[in-house]
Short mmCIF file of N, CA, C and O in Angstrom, two decimals:
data_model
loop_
_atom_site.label_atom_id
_atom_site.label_comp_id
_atom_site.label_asym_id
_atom_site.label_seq_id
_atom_site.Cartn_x
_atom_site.Cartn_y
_atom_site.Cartn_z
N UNK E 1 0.86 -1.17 0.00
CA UNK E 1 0.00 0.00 0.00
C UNK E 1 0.90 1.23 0.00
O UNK E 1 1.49 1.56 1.03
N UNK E 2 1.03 1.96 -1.22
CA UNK E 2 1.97 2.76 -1.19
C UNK E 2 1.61 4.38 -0.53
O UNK E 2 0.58 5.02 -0.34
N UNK E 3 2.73 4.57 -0.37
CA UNK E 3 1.98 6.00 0.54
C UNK E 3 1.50 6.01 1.98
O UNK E 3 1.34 7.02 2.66
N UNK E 4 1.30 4.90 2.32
CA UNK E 4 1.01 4.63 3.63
C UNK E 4 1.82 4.10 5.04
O UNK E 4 2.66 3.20 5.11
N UNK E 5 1.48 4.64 5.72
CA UNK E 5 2.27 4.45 7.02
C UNK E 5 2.15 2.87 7.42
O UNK E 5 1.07 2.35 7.13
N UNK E 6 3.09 2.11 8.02
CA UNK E 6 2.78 1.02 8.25
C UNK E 6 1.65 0.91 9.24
O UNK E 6 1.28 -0.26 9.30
N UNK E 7 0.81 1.89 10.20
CA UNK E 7 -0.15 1.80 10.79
C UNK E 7 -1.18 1.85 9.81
O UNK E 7 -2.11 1.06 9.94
N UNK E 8 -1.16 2.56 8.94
CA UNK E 8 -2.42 2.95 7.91
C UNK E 8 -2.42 2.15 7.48
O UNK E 8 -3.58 1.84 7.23
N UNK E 9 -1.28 0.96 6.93
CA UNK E 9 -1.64 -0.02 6.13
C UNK E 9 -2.47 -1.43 6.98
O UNK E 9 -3.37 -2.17 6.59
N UNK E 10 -1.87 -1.39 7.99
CA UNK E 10 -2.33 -2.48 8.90
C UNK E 10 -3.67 -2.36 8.89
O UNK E 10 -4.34 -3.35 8.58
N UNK E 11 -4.66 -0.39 9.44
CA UNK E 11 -5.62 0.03 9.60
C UNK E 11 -6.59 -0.47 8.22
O UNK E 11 -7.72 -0.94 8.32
N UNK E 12 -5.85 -0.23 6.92
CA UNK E 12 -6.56 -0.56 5.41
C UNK E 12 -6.75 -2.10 5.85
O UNK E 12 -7.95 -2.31 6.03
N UNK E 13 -6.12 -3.02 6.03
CA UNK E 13 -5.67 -4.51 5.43
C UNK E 13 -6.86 -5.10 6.61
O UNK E 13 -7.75 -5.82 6.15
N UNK E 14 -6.89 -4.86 7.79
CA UNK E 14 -8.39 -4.92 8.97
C UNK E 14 -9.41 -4.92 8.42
O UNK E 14 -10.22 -5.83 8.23
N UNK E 15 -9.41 -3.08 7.91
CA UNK E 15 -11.08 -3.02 7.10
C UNK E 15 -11.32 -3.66 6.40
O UNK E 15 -12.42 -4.20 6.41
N UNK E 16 -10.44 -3.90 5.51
CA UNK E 16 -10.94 -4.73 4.18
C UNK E 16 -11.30 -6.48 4.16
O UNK E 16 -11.95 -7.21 3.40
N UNK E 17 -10.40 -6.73 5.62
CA UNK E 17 -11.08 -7.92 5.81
C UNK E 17 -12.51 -8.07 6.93
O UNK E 17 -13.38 -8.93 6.82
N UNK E 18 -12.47 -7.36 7.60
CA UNK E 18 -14.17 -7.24 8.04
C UNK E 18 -14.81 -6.61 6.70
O UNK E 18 -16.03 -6.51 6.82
N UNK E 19 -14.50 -6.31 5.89
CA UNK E 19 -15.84 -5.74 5.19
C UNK E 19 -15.78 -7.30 4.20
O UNK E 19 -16.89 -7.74 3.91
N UNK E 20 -14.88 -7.90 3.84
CA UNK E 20 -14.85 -9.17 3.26
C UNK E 20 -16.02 -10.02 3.88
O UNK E 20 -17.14 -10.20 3.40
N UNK E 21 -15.46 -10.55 5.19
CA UNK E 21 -16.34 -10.85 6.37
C UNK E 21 -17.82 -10.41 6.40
O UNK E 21 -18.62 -11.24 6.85
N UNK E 22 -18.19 -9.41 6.06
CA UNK E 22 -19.28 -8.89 6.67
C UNK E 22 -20.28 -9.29 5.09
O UNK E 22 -21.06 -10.24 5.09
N UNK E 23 -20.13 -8.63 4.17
CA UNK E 23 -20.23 -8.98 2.67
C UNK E 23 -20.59 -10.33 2.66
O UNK E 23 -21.79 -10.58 2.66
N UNK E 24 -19.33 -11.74 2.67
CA UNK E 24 -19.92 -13.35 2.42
C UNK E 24 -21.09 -13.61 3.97
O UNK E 24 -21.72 -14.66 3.98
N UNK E 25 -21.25 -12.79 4.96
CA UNK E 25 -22.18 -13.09 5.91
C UNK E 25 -23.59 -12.79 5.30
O UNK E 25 -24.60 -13.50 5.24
N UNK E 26 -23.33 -11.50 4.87
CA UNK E 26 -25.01 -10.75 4.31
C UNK E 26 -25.49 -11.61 2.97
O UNK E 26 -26.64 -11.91 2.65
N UNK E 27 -24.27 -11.89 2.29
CA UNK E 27 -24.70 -11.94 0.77
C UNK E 27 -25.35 -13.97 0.66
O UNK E 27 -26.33 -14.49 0.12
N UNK E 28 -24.25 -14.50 1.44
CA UNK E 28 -24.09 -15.73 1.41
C UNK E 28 -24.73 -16.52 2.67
O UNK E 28 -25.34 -17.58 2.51
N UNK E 29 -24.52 -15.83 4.14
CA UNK E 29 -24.95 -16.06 4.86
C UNK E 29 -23.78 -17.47 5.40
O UNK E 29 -24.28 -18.29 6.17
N UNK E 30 -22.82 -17.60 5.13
CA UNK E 30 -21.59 -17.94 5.60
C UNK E 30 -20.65 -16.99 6.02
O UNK E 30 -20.31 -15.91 5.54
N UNK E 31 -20.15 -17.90 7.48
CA UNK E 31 -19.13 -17.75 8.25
C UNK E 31 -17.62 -17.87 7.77
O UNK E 31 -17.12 -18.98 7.94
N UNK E 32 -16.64 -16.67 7.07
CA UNK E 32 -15.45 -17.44 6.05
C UNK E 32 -14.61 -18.09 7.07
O UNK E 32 -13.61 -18.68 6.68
N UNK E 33 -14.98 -18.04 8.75
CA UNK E 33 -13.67 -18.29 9.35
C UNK E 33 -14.18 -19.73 9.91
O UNK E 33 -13.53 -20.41 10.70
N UNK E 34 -14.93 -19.95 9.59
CA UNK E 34 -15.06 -21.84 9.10
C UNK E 34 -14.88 -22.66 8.69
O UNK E 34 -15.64 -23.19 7.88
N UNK E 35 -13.59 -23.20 9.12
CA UNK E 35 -12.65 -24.01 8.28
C UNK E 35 -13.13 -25.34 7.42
O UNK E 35 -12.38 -26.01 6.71
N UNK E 36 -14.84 -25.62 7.70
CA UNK E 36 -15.26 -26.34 7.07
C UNK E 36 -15.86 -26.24 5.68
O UNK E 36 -16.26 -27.08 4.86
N UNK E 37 -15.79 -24.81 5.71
CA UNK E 37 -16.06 -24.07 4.19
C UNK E 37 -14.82 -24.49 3.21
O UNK E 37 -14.90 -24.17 2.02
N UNK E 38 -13.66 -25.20 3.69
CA UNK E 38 -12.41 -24.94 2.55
C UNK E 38 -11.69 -26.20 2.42
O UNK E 38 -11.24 -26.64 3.48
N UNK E 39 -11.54 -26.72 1.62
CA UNK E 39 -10.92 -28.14 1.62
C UNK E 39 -9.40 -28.01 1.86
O UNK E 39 -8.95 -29.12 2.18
N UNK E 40 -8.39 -27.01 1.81
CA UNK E 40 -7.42 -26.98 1.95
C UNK E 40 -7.30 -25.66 2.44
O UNK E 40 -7.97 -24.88 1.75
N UNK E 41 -6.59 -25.03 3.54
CA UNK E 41 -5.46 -24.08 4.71
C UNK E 41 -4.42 -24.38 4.41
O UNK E 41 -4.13 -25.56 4.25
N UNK E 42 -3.43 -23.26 4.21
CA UNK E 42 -2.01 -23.55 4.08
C UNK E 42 -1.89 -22.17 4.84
O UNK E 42 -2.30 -21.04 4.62
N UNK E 43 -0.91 -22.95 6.14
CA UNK E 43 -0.17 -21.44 6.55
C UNK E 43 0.89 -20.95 6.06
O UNK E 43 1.95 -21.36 6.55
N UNK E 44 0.94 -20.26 5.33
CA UNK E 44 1.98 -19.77 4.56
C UNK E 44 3.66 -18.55 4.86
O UNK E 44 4.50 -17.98 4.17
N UNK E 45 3.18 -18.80 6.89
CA UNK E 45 4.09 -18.20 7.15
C UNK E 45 5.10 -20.19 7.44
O UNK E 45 6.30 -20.01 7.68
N UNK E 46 4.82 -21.22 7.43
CA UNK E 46 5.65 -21.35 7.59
C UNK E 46 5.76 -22.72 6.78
O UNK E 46 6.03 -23.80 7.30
N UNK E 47 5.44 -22.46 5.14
CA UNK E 47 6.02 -23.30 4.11
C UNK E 47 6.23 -22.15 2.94
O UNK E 47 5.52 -21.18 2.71
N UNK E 48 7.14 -22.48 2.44
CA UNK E 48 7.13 -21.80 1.10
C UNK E 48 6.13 -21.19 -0.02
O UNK E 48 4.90 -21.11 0.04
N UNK E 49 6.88 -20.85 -0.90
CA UNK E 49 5.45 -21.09 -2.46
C UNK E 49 6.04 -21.67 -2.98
O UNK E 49 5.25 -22.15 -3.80
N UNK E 50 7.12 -22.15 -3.23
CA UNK E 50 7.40 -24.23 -4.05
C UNK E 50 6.77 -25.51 -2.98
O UNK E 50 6.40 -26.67 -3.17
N UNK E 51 6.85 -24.76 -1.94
CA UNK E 51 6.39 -25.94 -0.95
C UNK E 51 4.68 -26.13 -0.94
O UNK E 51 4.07 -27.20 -0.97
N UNK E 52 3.96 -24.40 -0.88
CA UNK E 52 2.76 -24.47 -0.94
C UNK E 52 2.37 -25.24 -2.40
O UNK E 52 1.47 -26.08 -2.31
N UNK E 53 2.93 -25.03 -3.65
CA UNK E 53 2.61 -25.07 -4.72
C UNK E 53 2.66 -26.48 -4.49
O UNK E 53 1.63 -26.88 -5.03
N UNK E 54 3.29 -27.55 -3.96
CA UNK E 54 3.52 -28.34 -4.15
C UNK E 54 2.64 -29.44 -3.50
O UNK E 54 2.50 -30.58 -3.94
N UNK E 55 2.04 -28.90 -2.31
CA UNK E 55 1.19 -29.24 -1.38
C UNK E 55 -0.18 -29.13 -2.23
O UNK E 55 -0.97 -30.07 -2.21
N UNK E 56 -0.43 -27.98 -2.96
CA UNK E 56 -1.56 -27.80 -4.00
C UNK E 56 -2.31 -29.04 -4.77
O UNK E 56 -3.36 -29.69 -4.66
N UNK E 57 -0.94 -28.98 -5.76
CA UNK E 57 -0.73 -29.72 -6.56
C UNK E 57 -1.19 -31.15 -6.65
O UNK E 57 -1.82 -31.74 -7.53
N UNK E 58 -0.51 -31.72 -5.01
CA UNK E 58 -0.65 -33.08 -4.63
C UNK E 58 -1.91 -33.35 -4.17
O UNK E 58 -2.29 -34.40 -4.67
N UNK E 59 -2.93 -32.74 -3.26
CA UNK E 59 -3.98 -32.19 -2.61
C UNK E 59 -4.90 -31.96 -4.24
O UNK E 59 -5.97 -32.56 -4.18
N UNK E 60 -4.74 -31.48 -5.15
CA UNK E 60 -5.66 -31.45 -6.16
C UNK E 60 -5.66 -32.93 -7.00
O UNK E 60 -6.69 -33.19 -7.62
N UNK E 61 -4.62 -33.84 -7.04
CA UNK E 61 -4.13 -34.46 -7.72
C UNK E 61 -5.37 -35.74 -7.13
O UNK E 61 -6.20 -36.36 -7.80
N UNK E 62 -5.08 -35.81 -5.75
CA UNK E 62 -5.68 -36.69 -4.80
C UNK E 62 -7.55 -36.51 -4.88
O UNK E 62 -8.22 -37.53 -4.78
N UNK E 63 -8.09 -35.46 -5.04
CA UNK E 63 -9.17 -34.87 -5.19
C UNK E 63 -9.69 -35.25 -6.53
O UNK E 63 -10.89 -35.49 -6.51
N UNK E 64 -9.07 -35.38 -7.78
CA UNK E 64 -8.82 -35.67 -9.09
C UNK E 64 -9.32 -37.81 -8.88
O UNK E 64 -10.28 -38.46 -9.28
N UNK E 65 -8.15 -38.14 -8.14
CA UNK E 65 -8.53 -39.63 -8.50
C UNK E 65 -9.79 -40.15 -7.44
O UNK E 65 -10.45 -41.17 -7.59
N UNK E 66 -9.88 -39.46 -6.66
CA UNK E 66 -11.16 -39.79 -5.56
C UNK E 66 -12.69 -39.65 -6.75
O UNK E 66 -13.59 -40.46 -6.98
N UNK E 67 -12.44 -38.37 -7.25
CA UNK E 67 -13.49 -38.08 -8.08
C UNK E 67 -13.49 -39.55 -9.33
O UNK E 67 -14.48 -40.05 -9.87
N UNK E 68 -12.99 -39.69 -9.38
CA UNK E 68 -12.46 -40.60 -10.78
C UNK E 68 -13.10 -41.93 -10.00
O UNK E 68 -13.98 -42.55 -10.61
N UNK E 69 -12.76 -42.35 -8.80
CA UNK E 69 -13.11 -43.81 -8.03
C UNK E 69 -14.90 -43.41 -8.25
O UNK E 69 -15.52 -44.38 -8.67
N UNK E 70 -15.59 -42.40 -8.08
CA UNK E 70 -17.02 -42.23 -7.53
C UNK E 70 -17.40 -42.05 -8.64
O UNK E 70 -18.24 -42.85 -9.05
N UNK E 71 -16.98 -40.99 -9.52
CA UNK E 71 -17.88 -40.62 -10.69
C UNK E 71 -17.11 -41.75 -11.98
O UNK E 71 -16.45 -41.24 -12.88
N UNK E 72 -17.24 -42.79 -11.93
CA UNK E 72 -16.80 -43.88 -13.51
C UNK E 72 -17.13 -43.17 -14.56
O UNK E 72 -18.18 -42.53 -14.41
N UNK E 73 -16.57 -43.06 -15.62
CA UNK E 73 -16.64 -42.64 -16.73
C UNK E 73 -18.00 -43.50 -17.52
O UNK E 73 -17.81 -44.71 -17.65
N UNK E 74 -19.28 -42.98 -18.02
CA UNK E 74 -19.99 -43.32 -18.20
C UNK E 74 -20.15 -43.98 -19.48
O UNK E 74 -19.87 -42.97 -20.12
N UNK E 75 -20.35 -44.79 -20.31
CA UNK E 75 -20.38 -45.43 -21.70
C UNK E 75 -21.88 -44.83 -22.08
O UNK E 75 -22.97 -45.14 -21.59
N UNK E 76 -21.49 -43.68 -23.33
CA UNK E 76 -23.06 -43.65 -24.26
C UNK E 76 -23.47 -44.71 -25.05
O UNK E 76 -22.71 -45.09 -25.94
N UNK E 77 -25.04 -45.53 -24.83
CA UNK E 77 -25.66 -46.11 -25.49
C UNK E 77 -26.18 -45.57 -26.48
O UNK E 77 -26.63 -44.50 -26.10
N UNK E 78 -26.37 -45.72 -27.60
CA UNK E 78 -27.26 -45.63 -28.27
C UNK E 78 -28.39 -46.34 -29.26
O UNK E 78 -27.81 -47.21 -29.90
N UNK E 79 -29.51 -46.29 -29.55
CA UNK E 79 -30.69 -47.75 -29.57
C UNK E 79 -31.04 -46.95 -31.32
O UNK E 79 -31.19 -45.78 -31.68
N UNK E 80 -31.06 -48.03 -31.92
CA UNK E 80 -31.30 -47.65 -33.74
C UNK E 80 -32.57 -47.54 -33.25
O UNK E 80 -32.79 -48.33 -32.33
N UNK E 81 -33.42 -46.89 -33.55
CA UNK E 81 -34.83 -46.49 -33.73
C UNK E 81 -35.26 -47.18 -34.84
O UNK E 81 -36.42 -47.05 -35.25
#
């Protein structure tokens, strides 16, 4: 936040997440700090972004073949009329 004091920025980066907050409450009527809303948290103070990326990656990958076990690839029939 350029131009701004590191208090002002802290003061901006607050508001903007209560008004985030306040917004998915009214609009959606969800709680965002419900960790059951999100299939994956990464604290990112203490892994990387090759590490997060990587955690992603694997975590989507896994999500990918689960879907694949439940949803079988369906065979189209089709009947000559």
């Amino acid at each position: 936040l350029k131009g701004l004091s590191e208090r002002e920025a802290a003061r901006f980066v607050e508001r903007t997440e209560q008004e985030r907050v306040l917004f998915v409450h009214k609009n959606f009527g969800k709680d965002v700090t419900d960790p059951h809303h999100y299939d994956l948290v990464l604290n990112t103070s203490s892994v990387g972004v090759e590490e997060a990326a990587q955690i992603i990656l694997g975590t989507l990958r896994l999500f990918e073949k689960r879907r694949e076990v439940a949803e079988p690839e369906q065979e189209e029939y089709f009947v000559n009329a």
